[in-house]
mmCIF file of C-alpha atoms and ligand atoms in Angstrom:
data_model
loop_
_atom_site.group_PDB
_atom_site.id
_atom_site.type_symbol
_atom_site.label_atom_id
_atom_site.label_comp_id
_atom_site.label_asym_id
_atom_site.label_seq_id
_atom_site.Cartn_x
_atom_site.Cartn_y
_atom_site.Cartn_z
ATOM 1 C CA MET Q 1 -58.045 50.384 74.699
ATOM 2 C CA ILE Q 2 -59.781 52.831 77.149
ATOM 3 C CA GLU Q 3 -61.184 56.136 75.823
ATOM 4 C CA ILE Q 4 -62.682 58.733 78.191
ATOM 5 C CA ARG Q 5 -64.244 61.864 76.870
ATOM 6 C CA ASN Q 6 -65.066 64.823 79.014
ATOM 7 C CA LEU Q 7 -66.087 62.742 82.128
ATOM 8 C CA HIS Q 8 -67.807 64.613 84.864
ATOM 9 C CA PHE Q 9 -68.966 63.038 88.185
ATOM 10 C CA SER Q 10 -70.578 64.652 91.297
ATOM 11 C CA TYR Q 11 -71.277 63.098 94.697
ATOM 12 C CA ARG Q 12 -74.385 65.064 95.499
ATOM 13 C CA ASN Q 13 -73.207 68.618 95.190
ATOM 14 C CA PHE Q 14 -69.434 67.774 95.353
ATOM 15 C CA HIS Q 15 -67.881 67.909 91.842
ATOM 16 C CA ALA Q 16 -65.394 65.152 91.942
ATOM 17 C CA LEU Q 17 -64.415 64.826 88.272
ATOM 18 C CA LYS Q 18 -64.597 68.004 86.195
ATOM 19 C CA GLY Q 19 -63.962 66.923 82.604
ATOM 20 C CA VAL Q 20 -61.447 64.162 82.399
ATOM 21 C CA SER Q 21 -60.344 62.911 78.885
ATOM 22 C CA LEU Q 22 -57.968 60.108 78.259
ATOM 23 C CA ARG Q 23 -57.072 57.658 75.584
ATOM 24 C CA ALA Q 24 -55.074 54.675 76.635
ATOM 25 C CA GLU Q 25 -53.702 51.807 74.387
ATOM 26 C CA PRO Q 26 -51.864 48.723 75.862
ATOM 27 C CA GLY Q 27 -49.257 49.888 78.537
ATOM 28 C CA VAL Q 28 -48.992 50.711 82.179
ATOM 29 C CA TYR Q 29 -50.618 54.074 83.069
ATOM 30 C CA GLY Q 30 -49.513 55.505 86.473
ATOM 31 C CA LEU Q 31 -52.229 57.726 88.043
ATOM 32 C CA LEU Q 32 -50.734 60.027 90.497
ATOM 33 C CA GLY Q 33 -52.411 62.601 92.767
ATOM 34 C CA PRO Q 34 -53.046 63.685 96.344
ATOM 35 C CA ASN Q 35 -55.753 62.493 98.597
ATOM 36 C CA GLY Q 36 -59.060 63.441 97.079
ATOM 37 C CA ALA Q 37 -57.777 64.189 93.643
ATOM 38 C CA GLY Q 38 -60.457 61.850 92.113
ATOM 39 C CA LYS Q 39 -58.385 58.857 91.275
ATOM 40 C CA SER Q 40 -60.691 56.337 92.893
ATOM 41 C CA THR Q 41 -63.839 58.011 91.388
ATOM 42 C CA LEU Q 42 -62.316 57.819 87.916
ATOM 43 C CA MET Q 43 -61.560 54.125 88.336
ATOM 44 C CA LYS Q 44 -64.956 53.275 89.672
ATOM 45 C CA SER Q 45 -66.430 55.102 86.747
ATOM 46 C CA VAL Q 46 -64.455 53.166 84.205
ATOM 47 C CA VAL Q 47 -65.537 49.881 85.829
ATOM 48 C CA GLY Q 48 -69.125 50.950 85.931
ATOM 49 C CA MET Q 49 -69.286 51.080 89.664
ATOM 50 C CA LEU Q 50 -70.559 54.661 89.518
ATOM 51 C CA PRO Q 51 -73.288 55.824 87.026
ATOM 52 C CA LEU Q 52 -72.221 57.891 83.993
ATOM 53 C CA GLN Q 53 -73.407 61.336 84.784
ATOM 54 C CA LYS Q 54 -71.724 63.390 81.844
ATOM 55 C CA GLY Q 55 -69.263 62.464 79.300
ATOM 56 C CA GLU Q 56 -68.343 59.054 77.576
ATOM 57 C CA ILE Q 57 -66.290 56.004 78.377
ATOM 58 C CA LEU Q 58 -65.512 53.594 75.643
ATOM 59 C CA ILE Q 59 -63.812 50.258 76.354
ATOM 60 C CA ASN Q 60 -62.201 48.707 73.292
ATOM 61 C CA GLY Q 61 -64.427 50.987 71.176
ATOM 62 C CA LYS Q 62 -67.629 50.032 72.926
ATOM 63 C CA SER Q 63 -69.432 52.440 75.245
ATOM 64 C CA LEU Q 64 -69.619 51.390 78.841
ATOM 65 C CA THR Q 65 -73.316 51.996 78.821
ATOM 66 C CA ARG Q 66 -73.730 49.435 76.134
ATOM 67 C CA MET Q 67 -71.666 46.691 77.589
ATOM 68 C CA ASP Q 68 -73.486 43.724 79.129
ATOM 69 C CA ARG Q 69 -72.713 42.108 82.430
ATOM 70 C CA SER Q 70 -70.363 39.499 80.978
ATOM 71 C CA GLU Q 71 -68.264 42.132 79.066
ATOM 72 C CA LYS Q 72 -67.875 44.105 82.351
ATOM 73 C CA ARG Q 73 -66.898 41.048 84.151
ATOM 74 C CA ARG Q 74 -63.776 40.776 81.935
ATOM 75 C CA LEU Q 75 -62.514 43.985 83.441
ATOM 76 C CA GLY Q 76 -59.969 43.597 86.117
ATOM 77 C CA TYR Q 77 -60.450 45.952 89.139
ATOM 78 C CA LEU Q 78 -58.680 46.009 92.500
ATOM 79 C CA PRO Q 79 -60.493 48.541 94.732
ATOM 80 C CA GLN Q 80 -58.464 50.609 97.248
ATOM 81 C CA HIS Q 81 -60.220 48.674 100.017
ATOM 82 C CA PHE Q 82 -61.229 45.183 99.123
ATOM 83 C CA ASP Q 83 -62.722 42.087 100.748
ATOM 84 C CA LEU Q 84 -61.467 38.631 100.612
ATOM 85 C CA MET Q 85 -63.425 35.464 101.647
ATOM 86 C CA ASP Q 86 -61.551 35.106 104.883
ATOM 87 C CA PHE Q 87 -62.810 31.755 105.987
ATOM 88 C CA VAL Q 88 -61.789 29.829 102.785
ATOM 89 C CA THR Q 89 -58.410 29.091 101.273
ATOM 90 C CA VAL Q 90 -56.411 31.265 99.035
ATOM 91 C CA GLU Q 91 -56.965 28.853 96.266
ATOM 92 C CA ARG Q 92 -60.747 29.036 96.867
ATOM 93 C CA ASN Q 93 -60.719 32.747 96.739
ATOM 94 C CA LEU Q 94 -59.035 32.406 93.273
ATOM 95 C CA ILE Q 95 -61.556 29.907 92.051
ATOM 96 C CA TYR Q 96 -64.304 32.216 92.939
ATOM 97 C CA ALA Q 97 -62.509 35.245 91.402
ATOM 98 C CA ALA Q 98 -61.994 33.097 88.166
ATOM 99 C CA TRP Q 99 -65.490 32.258 87.989
ATOM 100 C CA ALA Q 100 -66.744 35.809 88.736
ATOM 101 C CA HIS Q 101 -64.550 37.007 85.877
ATOM 102 C CA GLY Q 102 -66.085 34.315 83.425
ATOM 103 C CA ILE Q 103 -63.112 32.072 83.007
ATOM 104 C CA ASP Q 104 -63.877 28.817 81.487
ATOM 105 C CA ARG Q 105 -63.825 25.925 83.973
ATOM 106 C CA ASN Q 106 -61.162 24.004 82.001
ATOM 107 C CA GLU Q 107 -58.858 27.112 81.980
ATOM 108 C CA ALA Q 108 -59.317 28.068 85.498
ATOM 109 C CA GLY Q 109 -56.890 25.517 87.097
ATOM 110 C CA ARG Q 110 -53.988 26.784 84.782
ATOM 111 C CA ALA Q 111 -54.868 30.278 85.291
ATOM 112 C CA ILE Q 112 -54.815 29.960 88.963
ATOM 113 C CA SER Q 113 -51.467 28.142 89.257
ATOM 114 C CA GLU Q 114 -49.919 30.775 87.053
ATOM 115 C CA ILE Q 115 -51.119 33.693 89.057
ATOM 116 C CA LEU Q 116 -50.209 31.913 92.287
ATOM 117 C CA GLU Q 117 -46.747 31.479 91.035
ATOM 118 C CA ILE Q 118 -46.500 35.121 89.890
ATOM 119 C CA THR Q 119 -47.660 36.496 93.029
ATOM 120 C CA HIS Q 120 -45.417 34.126 95.097
ATOM 121 C CA LEU Q 121 -48.549 32.633 96.831
ATOM 122 C CA GLY Q 122 -48.029 29.152 95.546
ATOM 123 C CA GLY Q 123 -46.983 27.833 98.997
ATOM 124 C CA LYS Q 124 -50.192 29.413 100.547
ATOM 125 C CA ALA Q 125 -52.811 27.935 98.132
ATOM 126 C CA ASN Q 126 -54.333 25.775 101.025
ATOM 127 C CA VAL Q 127 -54.024 28.485 103.837
ATOM 128 C CA LEU Q 128 -57.142 30.289 104.967
ATOM 129 C CA ALA Q 129 -57.214 33.789 103.666
ATOM 130 C CA ARG Q 130 -57.729 35.198 107.155
ATOM 131 C CA SER Q 131 -54.236 34.034 108.230
ATOM 132 C CA LEU Q 132 -52.289 35.775 105.539
ATOM 133 C CA SER Q 133 -50.058 38.771 106.356
ATOM 134 C CA GLY Q 134 -51.005 42.294 105.092
ATOM 135 C CA GLY Q 135 -48.614 41.946 102.151
ATOM 136 C CA MET Q 136 -49.844 38.617 101.131
ATOM 137 C CA ARG Q 137 -53.483 39.725 101.397
ATOM 138 C CA GLN Q 138 -52.528 42.500 99.043
ATOM 139 C CA ARG Q 139 -50.887 40.060 96.617
ATOM 140 C CA LEU Q 140 -54.028 37.800 96.823
ATOM 141 C CA GLY Q 141 -56.160 40.853 95.998
ATOM 142 C CA ILE Q 142 -54.059 41.551 92.923
ATOM 143 C CA ALA Q 143 -54.152 37.923 91.987
ATOM 144 C CA CYS Q 144 -57.942 37.920 92.148
ATOM 145 C CA ALA Q 145 -58.105 41.106 90.004
ATOM 146 C CA LEU Q 146 -55.800 39.671 87.325
ATOM 147 C CA VAL Q 147 -56.409 35.855 87.418
ATOM 148 C CA HIS Q 148 -58.116 36.121 84.093
ATOM 149 C CA ARG Q 149 -55.434 38.249 82.323
ATOM 150 C CA PRO Q 150 -57.829 41.161 81.665
ATOM 151 C CA ARG Q 151 -57.329 43.406 78.513
ATOM 152 C CA VAL Q 152 -58.193 46.370 80.769
ATOM 153 C CA ALA Q 153 -57.151 46.445 84.355
ATOM 154 C CA LEU Q 154 -57.636 49.108 86.925
ATOM 155 C CA LEU Q 155 -55.645 48.745 90.259
ATOM 156 C CA ASP Q 156 -56.267 51.216 92.989
ATOM 157 C CA GLU Q 157 -53.015 51.496 95.105
ATOM 158 C CA PRO Q 158 -51.944 47.920 94.433
ATOM 159 C CA THR Q 159 -48.584 48.163 96.024
ATOM 160 C CA VAL Q 160 -49.728 49.570 99.385
ATOM 161 C CA GLY Q 161 -48.277 47.317 102.182
ATOM 162 C CA LEU Q 162 -45.799 45.542 100.036
ATOM 163 C CA ASP Q 163 -41.966 45.469 100.669
ATOM 164 C CA PRO Q 164 -39.611 46.573 97.750
ATOM 165 C CA LEU Q 165 -38.967 42.864 96.620
ATOM 166 C CA GLN Q 166 -42.722 42.307 96.537
ATOM 167 C CA ARG Q 167 -43.255 45.576 94.692
ATOM 168 C CA ALA Q 168 -40.787 44.573 92.046
ATOM 169 C CA GLY Q 169 -42.546 41.333 91.621
ATOM 170 C CA ILE Q 170 -45.922 42.979 90.937
ATOM 171 C CA ARG Q 171 -44.155 45.601 88.670
ATOM 172 C CA ASN Q 172 -42.822 42.681 86.607
ATOM 173 C CA LEU Q 173 -46.280 41.105 86.373
ATOM 174 C CA LEU Q 174 -47.787 44.430 85.295
ATOM 175 C CA LEU Q 175 -45.156 45.020 82.546
ATOM 176 C CA GLU Q 176 -45.779 41.464 81.148
ATOM 177 C CA LEU Q 177 -49.563 41.933 81.079
ATOM 178 C CA SER Q 178 -49.063 45.420 79.573
ATOM 179 C CA ARG Q 179 -47.882 44.104 76.320
ATOM 180 C CA GLU Q 180 -51.545 43.214 75.544
ATOM 181 C CA SER Q 181 -53.509 45.079 78.256
ATOM 182 C CA VAL Q 182 -54.169 48.614 79.392
ATOM 183 C CA ILE Q 183 -53.263 48.637 83.067
ATOM 184 C CA LEU Q 184 -54.156 51.852 85.088
ATOM 185 C CA ILE Q 185 -52.710 51.914 88.557
ATOM 186 C CA SER Q 186 -53.079 54.726 91.029
ATOM 187 C CA THR Q 187 -50.359 55.328 93.517
ATOM 188 C CA HIS Q 188 -48.846 57.885 95.924
ATOM 189 C CA LEU Q 189 -45.475 56.544 95.127
ATOM 190 C CA VAL Q 190 -43.878 58.648 92.466
ATOM 191 C CA GLU Q 191 -40.886 56.295 92.401
ATOM 192 C CA ASP Q 192 -42.966 53.194 91.880
ATOM 193 C CA LEU Q 193 -43.901 54.565 88.494
ATOM 194 C CA ALA Q 194 -40.443 55.283 87.081
ATOM 195 C CA ALA Q 195 -39.725 51.615 86.542
ATOM 196 C CA VAL Q 196 -43.016 50.507 85.132
ATOM 197 C CA ALA Q 197 -45.248 53.334 83.716
ATOM 198 C CA SER Q 198 -45.134 54.013 80.010
ATOM 199 C CA ARG Q 199 -47.371 57.132 80.714
ATOM 200 C CA VAL Q 200 -47.986 59.188 83.855
ATOM 201 C CA LEU Q 201 -51.226 60.935 84.425
ATOM 202 C CA VAL Q 202 -51.257 63.525 87.343
ATOM 203 C CA MET Q 203 -54.675 64.278 88.844
ATOM 204 C CA ASN Q 204 -55.482 67.133 91.070
ATOM 205 C CA SER Q 205 -59.000 68.521 91.955
ATOM 206 C CA GLY Q 206 -60.798 66.281 89.542
ATOM 207 C CA LEU Q 207 -58.738 67.165 86.549
ATOM 208 C CA ILE Q 208 -55.829 65.475 84.727
ATOM 209 C CA THR Q 209 -53.091 68.227 84.947
ATOM 210 C CA PHE Q 210 -50.285 66.125 83.271
ATOM 211 C CA ASP Q 211 -50.222 63.416 80.738
ATOM 212 C CA GLY Q 212 -46.901 62.448 79.503
ATOM 213 C CA THR Q 213 -43.980 60.062 79.967
ATOM 214 C CA VAL Q 214 -41.663 59.584 83.010
ATOM 215 C CA ASP Q 215 -39.206 61.373 80.913
ATOM 216 C CA ASP Q 216 -41.398 64.244 80.353
ATOM 217 C CA LEU Q 217 -42.159 64.439 84.063
ATOM 218 C CA ASN Q 218 -38.401 64.387 84.811
ATOM 219 C CA ALA Q 219 -37.858 67.151 82.300
ATOM 220 C CA LEU Q 220 -40.717 69.234 84.117
ATOM 221 C CA GLY Q 221 -38.964 68.552 87.367
ATOM 222 C CA GLU Q 222 -35.635 69.824 85.891
ATOM 223 C CA ARG Q 223 -37.294 73.082 84.905
ATOM 224 C CA ASN Q 224 -38.896 73.445 88.382
ATOM 225 C CA PRO Q 225 -36.321 72.439 90.884
ATOM 226 C CA SER Q 226 -37.332 72.379 94.594
ATOM 227 C CA PRO Q 227 -35.025 71.775 97.586
ATOM 228 C CA GLY Q 228 -35.110 68.301 99.282
ATOM 229 C CA LEU Q 229 -37.001 66.640 96.346
ATOM 230 C CA ASN Q 230 -35.678 64.507 93.640
ATOM 231 C CA ILE Q 231 -36.228 65.472 90.018
ATOM 232 C CA LEU Q 232 -39.181 63.163 89.425
ATOM 233 C CA GLU Q 233 -40.883 64.522 92.663
ATOM 234 C CA CYS Q 234 -40.183 68.054 91.513
ATOM 235 C CA GLY Q 235 -41.942 67.270 88.329
ATOM 236 C CA TYR Q 236 -44.806 65.866 90.250
ATOM 237 C CA GLN Q 237 -45.173 69.007 92.321
ATOM 238 C CA ALA Q 238 -45.069 71.161 89.222
ATOM 239 C CA ALA Q 239 -47.616 69.013 87.358
ATOM 240 C CA LEU Q 240 -49.996 69.251 90.356
ATOM 241 C CA ALA Q 241 -49.804 73.064 90.244
ATOM 242 C CA ARG Q 242 -51.042 73.102 86.621
ATOM 243 C CA ILE Q 243 -54.763 73.175 87.259
ATOM 244 C CA PRO Q 244 -56.413 74.025 84.022
ATOM 245 C CA ASN Q 245 -58.585 77.094 83.930
ATOM 246 C CA ARG Q 246 -61.968 75.198 83.432
ATOM 247 C CA GLN Q 247 -64.415 73.672 85.801
HETATM 248 N N1 ATP O 1 -69.153 58.470 98.508
HETATM 249 C C1 ATP O 1 -68.782 59.727 98.479
HETATM 250 N N2 ATP O 1 -69.631 60.851 98.930
HETATM 251 C C2 ATP O 1 -69.239 62.077 98.793
HETATM 252 N N3 ATP O 1 -67.946 62.520 98.449
HETATM 253 C C3 ATP O 1 -67.151 61.635 98.074
HETATM 254 C C4 ATP O 1 -67.421 60.132 98.052
HETATM 255 N N4 ATP O 1 -66.361 59.356 97.710
HETATM 256 C C5 ATP O 1 -65.381 60.369 97.420
HETATM 257 N N5 ATP O 1 -65.765 61.602 97.702
HETATM 258 C C6 ATP O 1 -65.039 62.871 97.558
HETATM 259 O O1 ATP O 1 -64.624 62.944 96.169
HETATM 260 C C7 ATP O 1 -63.250 63.401 96.073
HETATM 261 C C8 ATP O 1 -62.430 62.400 95.406
HETATM 262 O O2 ATP O 1 -62.377 61.263 96.097
HETATM 263 P P1 ATP O 1 -61.560 60.035 95.523
HETATM 264 O O3 ATP O 1 -61.636 58.827 96.542
HETATM 265 O O4 ATP O 1 -61.879 59.728 94.040
HETATM 266 O O5 ATP O 1 -60.046 60.554 95.644
HETATM 267 P P2 ATP O 1 -58.713 59.828 95.508
HETATM 268 O O6 ATP O 1 -57.797 60.686 94.630
HETATM 269 O O7 ATP O 1 -58.923 58.381 95.147
HETATM 270 O O8 ATP O 1 -58.096 60.070 96.960
HETATM 271 P P3 ATP O 1 -57.161 58.975 97.846
HETATM 272 O O9 ATP O 1 -55.906 58.974 97.313
HETATM 273 O O10 ATP O 1 -57.276 59.534 99.258
HETATM 274 O O11 ATP O 1 -57.827 57.678 97.768
HETATM 275 C C9 ATP O 1 -62.814 63.724 97.481
HETATM 276 O O12 ATP O 1 -63.046 64.970 97.809
HETATM 277 C C10 ATP O 1 -63.767 62.740 98.395
HETATM 278 O O13 ATP O 1 -63.903 63.294 99.734
#
């Protein structure tokens, strides 16, 4: 479970998170918002890549500030821009990721075979990472973030560069994992969420301006129709406009 209470974060004098609160139980949470809304800042804060300036973050009831390195290693995180080890094979990248996430040596082989199969990279296990296509690289990034089946996973724009079939494959993986895990994904693709998200969070200007189900977002869209947009997109636009009156 993730619990965030009144989280603020500033880069020098830019106030990027202005009091974000959230409670997330197992499920897929879709984080939507325009460029610069604060989605990546929120994710980096939850995985401890940014220092806690104000507010509280609890993972499975434990404050992030009290978690040791091995506990933080169990979090799954796919940054928006990630590096792979280009000059070693796909499988070696996964062996390293499994080790970095603290998977027991005896379990690593099985975990790697499973994630290779789920991400449709089985046939590429012995290929150098540098020779993968963009979509395959993205899938390998996802595989590295999820190889240890984390209880809490944060994926920043995981479906960028994937074709519809590959996106569907990743959605199925997320749905399966979300039975036991909290999965927070950021995306610009509103329609990507409809099939997968148990809850949608809309962020704008460092605040969560909407927190509800896909049905709630649809209902908001129905009340705020806009020419040329489908109902979900209308809901998203209306949610963006709801900037609470506090800084
Ligand atoms: N290292 C940094 N130094 C200064 N400002 C930053 C830094 N990183 C992000 N920002 C600013 O903080 C705000 C939030 O950025 P963030 O990357 O969290 O947004 P985002 O919602 O993830 O956007 P995108 O969808 O474009 O990735 C933006 O205005 C951005 O310019």
